[in-house]
Short mmCIF file of N, CA and C in Angstrom, two decimals:
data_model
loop_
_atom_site.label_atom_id
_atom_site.label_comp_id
_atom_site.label_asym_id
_atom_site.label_seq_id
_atom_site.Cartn_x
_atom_site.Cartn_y
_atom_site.Cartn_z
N UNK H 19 34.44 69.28 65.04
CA UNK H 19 34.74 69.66 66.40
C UNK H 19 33.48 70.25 67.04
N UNK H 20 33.19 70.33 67.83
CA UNK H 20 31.83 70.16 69.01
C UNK H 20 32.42 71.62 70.15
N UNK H 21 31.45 71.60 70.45
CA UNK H 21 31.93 73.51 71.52
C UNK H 21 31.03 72.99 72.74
N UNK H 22 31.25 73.70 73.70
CA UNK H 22 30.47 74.10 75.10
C UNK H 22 30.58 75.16 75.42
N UNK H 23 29.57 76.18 75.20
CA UNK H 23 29.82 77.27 75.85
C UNK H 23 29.38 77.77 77.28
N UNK H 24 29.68 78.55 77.88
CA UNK H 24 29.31 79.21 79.08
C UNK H 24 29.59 80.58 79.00
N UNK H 25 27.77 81.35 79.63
CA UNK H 25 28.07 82.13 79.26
C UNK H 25 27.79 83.44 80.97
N UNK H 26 28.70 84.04 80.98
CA UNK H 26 28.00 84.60 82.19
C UNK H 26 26.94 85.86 81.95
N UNK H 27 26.12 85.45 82.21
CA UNK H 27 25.20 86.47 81.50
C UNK H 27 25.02 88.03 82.59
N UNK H 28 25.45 87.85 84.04
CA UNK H 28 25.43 88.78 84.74
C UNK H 28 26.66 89.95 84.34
N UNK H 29 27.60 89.00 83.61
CA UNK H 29 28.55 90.44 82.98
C UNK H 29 28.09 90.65 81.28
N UNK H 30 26.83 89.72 81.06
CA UNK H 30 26.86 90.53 79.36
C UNK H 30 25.97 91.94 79.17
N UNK H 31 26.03 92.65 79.06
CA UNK H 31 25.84 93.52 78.49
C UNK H 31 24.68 94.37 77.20
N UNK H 32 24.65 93.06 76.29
CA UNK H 32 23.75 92.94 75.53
C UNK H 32 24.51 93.71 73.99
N UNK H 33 25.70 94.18 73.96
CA UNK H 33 26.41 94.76 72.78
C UNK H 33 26.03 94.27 71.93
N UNK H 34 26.12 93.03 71.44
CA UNK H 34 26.20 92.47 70.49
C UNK H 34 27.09 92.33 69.39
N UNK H 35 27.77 92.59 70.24
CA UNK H 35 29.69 92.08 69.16
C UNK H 35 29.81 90.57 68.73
N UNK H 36 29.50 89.79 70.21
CA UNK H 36 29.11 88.08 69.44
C UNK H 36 28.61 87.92 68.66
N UNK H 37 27.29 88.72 68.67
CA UNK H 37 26.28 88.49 67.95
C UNK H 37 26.98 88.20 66.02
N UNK H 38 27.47 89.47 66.53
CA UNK H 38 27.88 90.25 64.67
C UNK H 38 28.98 89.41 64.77
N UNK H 39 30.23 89.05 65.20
CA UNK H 39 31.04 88.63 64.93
C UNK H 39 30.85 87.06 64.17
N UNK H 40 29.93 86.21 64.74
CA UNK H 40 29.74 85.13 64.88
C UNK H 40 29.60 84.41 63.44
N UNK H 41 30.52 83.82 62.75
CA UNK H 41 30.11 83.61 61.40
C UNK H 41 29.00 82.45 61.06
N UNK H 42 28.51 81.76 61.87
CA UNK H 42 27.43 80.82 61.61
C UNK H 42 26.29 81.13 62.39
N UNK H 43 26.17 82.21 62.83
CA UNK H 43 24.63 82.72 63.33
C UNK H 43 24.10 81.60 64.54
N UNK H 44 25.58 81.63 65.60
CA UNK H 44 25.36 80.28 66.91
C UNK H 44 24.05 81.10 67.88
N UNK H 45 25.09 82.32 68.48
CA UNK H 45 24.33 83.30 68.97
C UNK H 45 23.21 84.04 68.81
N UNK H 46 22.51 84.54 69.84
CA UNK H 46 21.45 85.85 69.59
C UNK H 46 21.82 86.39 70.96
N UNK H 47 20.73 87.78 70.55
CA UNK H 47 20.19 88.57 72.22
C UNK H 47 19.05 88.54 72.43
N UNK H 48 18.75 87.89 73.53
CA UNK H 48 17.52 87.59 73.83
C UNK H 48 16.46 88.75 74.68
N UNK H 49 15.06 88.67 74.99
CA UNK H 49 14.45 90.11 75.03
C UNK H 49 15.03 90.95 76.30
N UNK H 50 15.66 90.30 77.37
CA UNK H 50 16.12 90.95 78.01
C UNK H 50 17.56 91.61 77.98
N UNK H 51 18.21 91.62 76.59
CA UNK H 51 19.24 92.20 76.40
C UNK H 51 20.37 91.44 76.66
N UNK H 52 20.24 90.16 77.12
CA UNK H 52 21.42 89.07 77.04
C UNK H 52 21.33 88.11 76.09
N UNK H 53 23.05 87.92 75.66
CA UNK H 53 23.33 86.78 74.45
C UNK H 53 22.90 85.03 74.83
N UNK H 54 22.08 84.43 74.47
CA UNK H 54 21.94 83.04 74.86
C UNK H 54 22.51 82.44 73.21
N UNK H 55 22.66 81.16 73.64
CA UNK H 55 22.91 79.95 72.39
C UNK H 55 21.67 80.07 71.65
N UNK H 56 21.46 80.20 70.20
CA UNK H 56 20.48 79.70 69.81
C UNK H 56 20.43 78.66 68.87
N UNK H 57 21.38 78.32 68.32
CA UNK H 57 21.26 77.20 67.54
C UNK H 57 23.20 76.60 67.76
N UNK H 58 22.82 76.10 69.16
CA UNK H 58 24.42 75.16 69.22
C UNK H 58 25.32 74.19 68.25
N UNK H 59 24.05 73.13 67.65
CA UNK H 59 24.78 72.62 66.51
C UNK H 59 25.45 73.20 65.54
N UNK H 60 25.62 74.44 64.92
CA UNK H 60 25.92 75.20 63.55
C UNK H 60 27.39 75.49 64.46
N UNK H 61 27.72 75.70 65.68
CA UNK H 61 29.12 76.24 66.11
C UNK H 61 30.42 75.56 65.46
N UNK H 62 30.90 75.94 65.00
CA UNK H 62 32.20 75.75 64.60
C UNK H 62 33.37 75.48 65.66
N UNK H 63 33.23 76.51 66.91
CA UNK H 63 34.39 76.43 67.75
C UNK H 63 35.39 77.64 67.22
N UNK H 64 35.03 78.27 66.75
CA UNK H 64 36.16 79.59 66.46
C UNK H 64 36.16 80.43 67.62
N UNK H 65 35.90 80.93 68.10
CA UNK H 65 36.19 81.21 69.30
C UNK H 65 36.39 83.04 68.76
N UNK H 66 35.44 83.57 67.99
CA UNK H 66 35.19 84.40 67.67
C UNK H 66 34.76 85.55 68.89
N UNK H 67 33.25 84.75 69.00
CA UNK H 67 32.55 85.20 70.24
C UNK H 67 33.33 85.41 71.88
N UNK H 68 34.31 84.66 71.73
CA UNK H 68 34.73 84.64 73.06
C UNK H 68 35.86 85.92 73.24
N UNK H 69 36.40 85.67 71.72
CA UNK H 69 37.28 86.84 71.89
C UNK H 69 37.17 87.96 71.59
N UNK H 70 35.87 88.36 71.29
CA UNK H 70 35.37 89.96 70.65
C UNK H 70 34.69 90.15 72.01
N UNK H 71 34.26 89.63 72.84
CA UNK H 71 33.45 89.80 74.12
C UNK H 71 34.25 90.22 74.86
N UNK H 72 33.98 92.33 75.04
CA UNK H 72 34.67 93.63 75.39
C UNK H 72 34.35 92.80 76.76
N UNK H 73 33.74 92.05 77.68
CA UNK H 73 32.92 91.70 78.97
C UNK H 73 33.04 90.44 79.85
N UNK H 74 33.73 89.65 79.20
CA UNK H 74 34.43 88.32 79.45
C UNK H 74 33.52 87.73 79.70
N UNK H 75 32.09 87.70 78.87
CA UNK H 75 30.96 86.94 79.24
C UNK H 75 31.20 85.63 78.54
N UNK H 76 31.89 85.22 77.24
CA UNK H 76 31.40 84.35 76.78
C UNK H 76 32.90 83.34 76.91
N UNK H 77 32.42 81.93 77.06
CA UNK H 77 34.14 81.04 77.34
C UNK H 77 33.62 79.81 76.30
N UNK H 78 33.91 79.56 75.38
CA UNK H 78 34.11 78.36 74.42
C UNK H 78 34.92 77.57 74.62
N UNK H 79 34.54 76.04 74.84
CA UNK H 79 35.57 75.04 75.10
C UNK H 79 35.36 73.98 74.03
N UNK H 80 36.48 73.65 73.73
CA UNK H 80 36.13 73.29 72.37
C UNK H 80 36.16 71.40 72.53
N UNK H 81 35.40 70.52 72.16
CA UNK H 81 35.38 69.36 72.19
C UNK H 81 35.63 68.59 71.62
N UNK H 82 36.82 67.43 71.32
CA UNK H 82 37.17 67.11 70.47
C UNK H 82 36.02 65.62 70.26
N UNK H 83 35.80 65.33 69.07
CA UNK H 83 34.95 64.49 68.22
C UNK H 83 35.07 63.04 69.58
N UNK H 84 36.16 62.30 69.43
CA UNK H 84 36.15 61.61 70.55
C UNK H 84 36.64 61.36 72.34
N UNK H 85 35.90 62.64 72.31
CA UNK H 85 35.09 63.36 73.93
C UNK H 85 33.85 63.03 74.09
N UNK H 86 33.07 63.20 72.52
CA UNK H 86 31.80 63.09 72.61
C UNK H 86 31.13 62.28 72.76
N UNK H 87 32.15 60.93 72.59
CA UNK H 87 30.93 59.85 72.69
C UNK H 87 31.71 58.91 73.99
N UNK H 88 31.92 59.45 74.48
CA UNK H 88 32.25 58.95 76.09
C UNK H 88 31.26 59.23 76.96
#
């Protein structure tokens, strides 16, 4: 399964609850204190990040295998 995330970065914060929550290390915080994607392929789609985010910055949509090649 395949993810898209969006992230609003004007409400993140920089906590780093995604960060830690995230069991395949998708996420980081980048130098200005916001979470960007850093390695999208490794996402699983758990939807970890979306739901530990105290900030409603982060929205995971999850893609199913044949979505992708349309």
């Amino acid at each position: 399964m395949k993810s898209e995330f969006k992230i609003k970065t004007e409400r993140c914060k920089g906590c780093g609850i995604c960060v830690a929550f995230c069991p395949k290390k998708v996420l980081a915080i980048d130098t200005l204190g916001k979470v960007y994607v850093a390695n999208p392929e490794a996402c699983i789609a758990c939807g970890q990040c979306e739901l530990r985010c105290p900030d409603y910055a982060i929205f995971v949509d999850k893609i199913k295998d044949s979505e992708v090649s349309k």
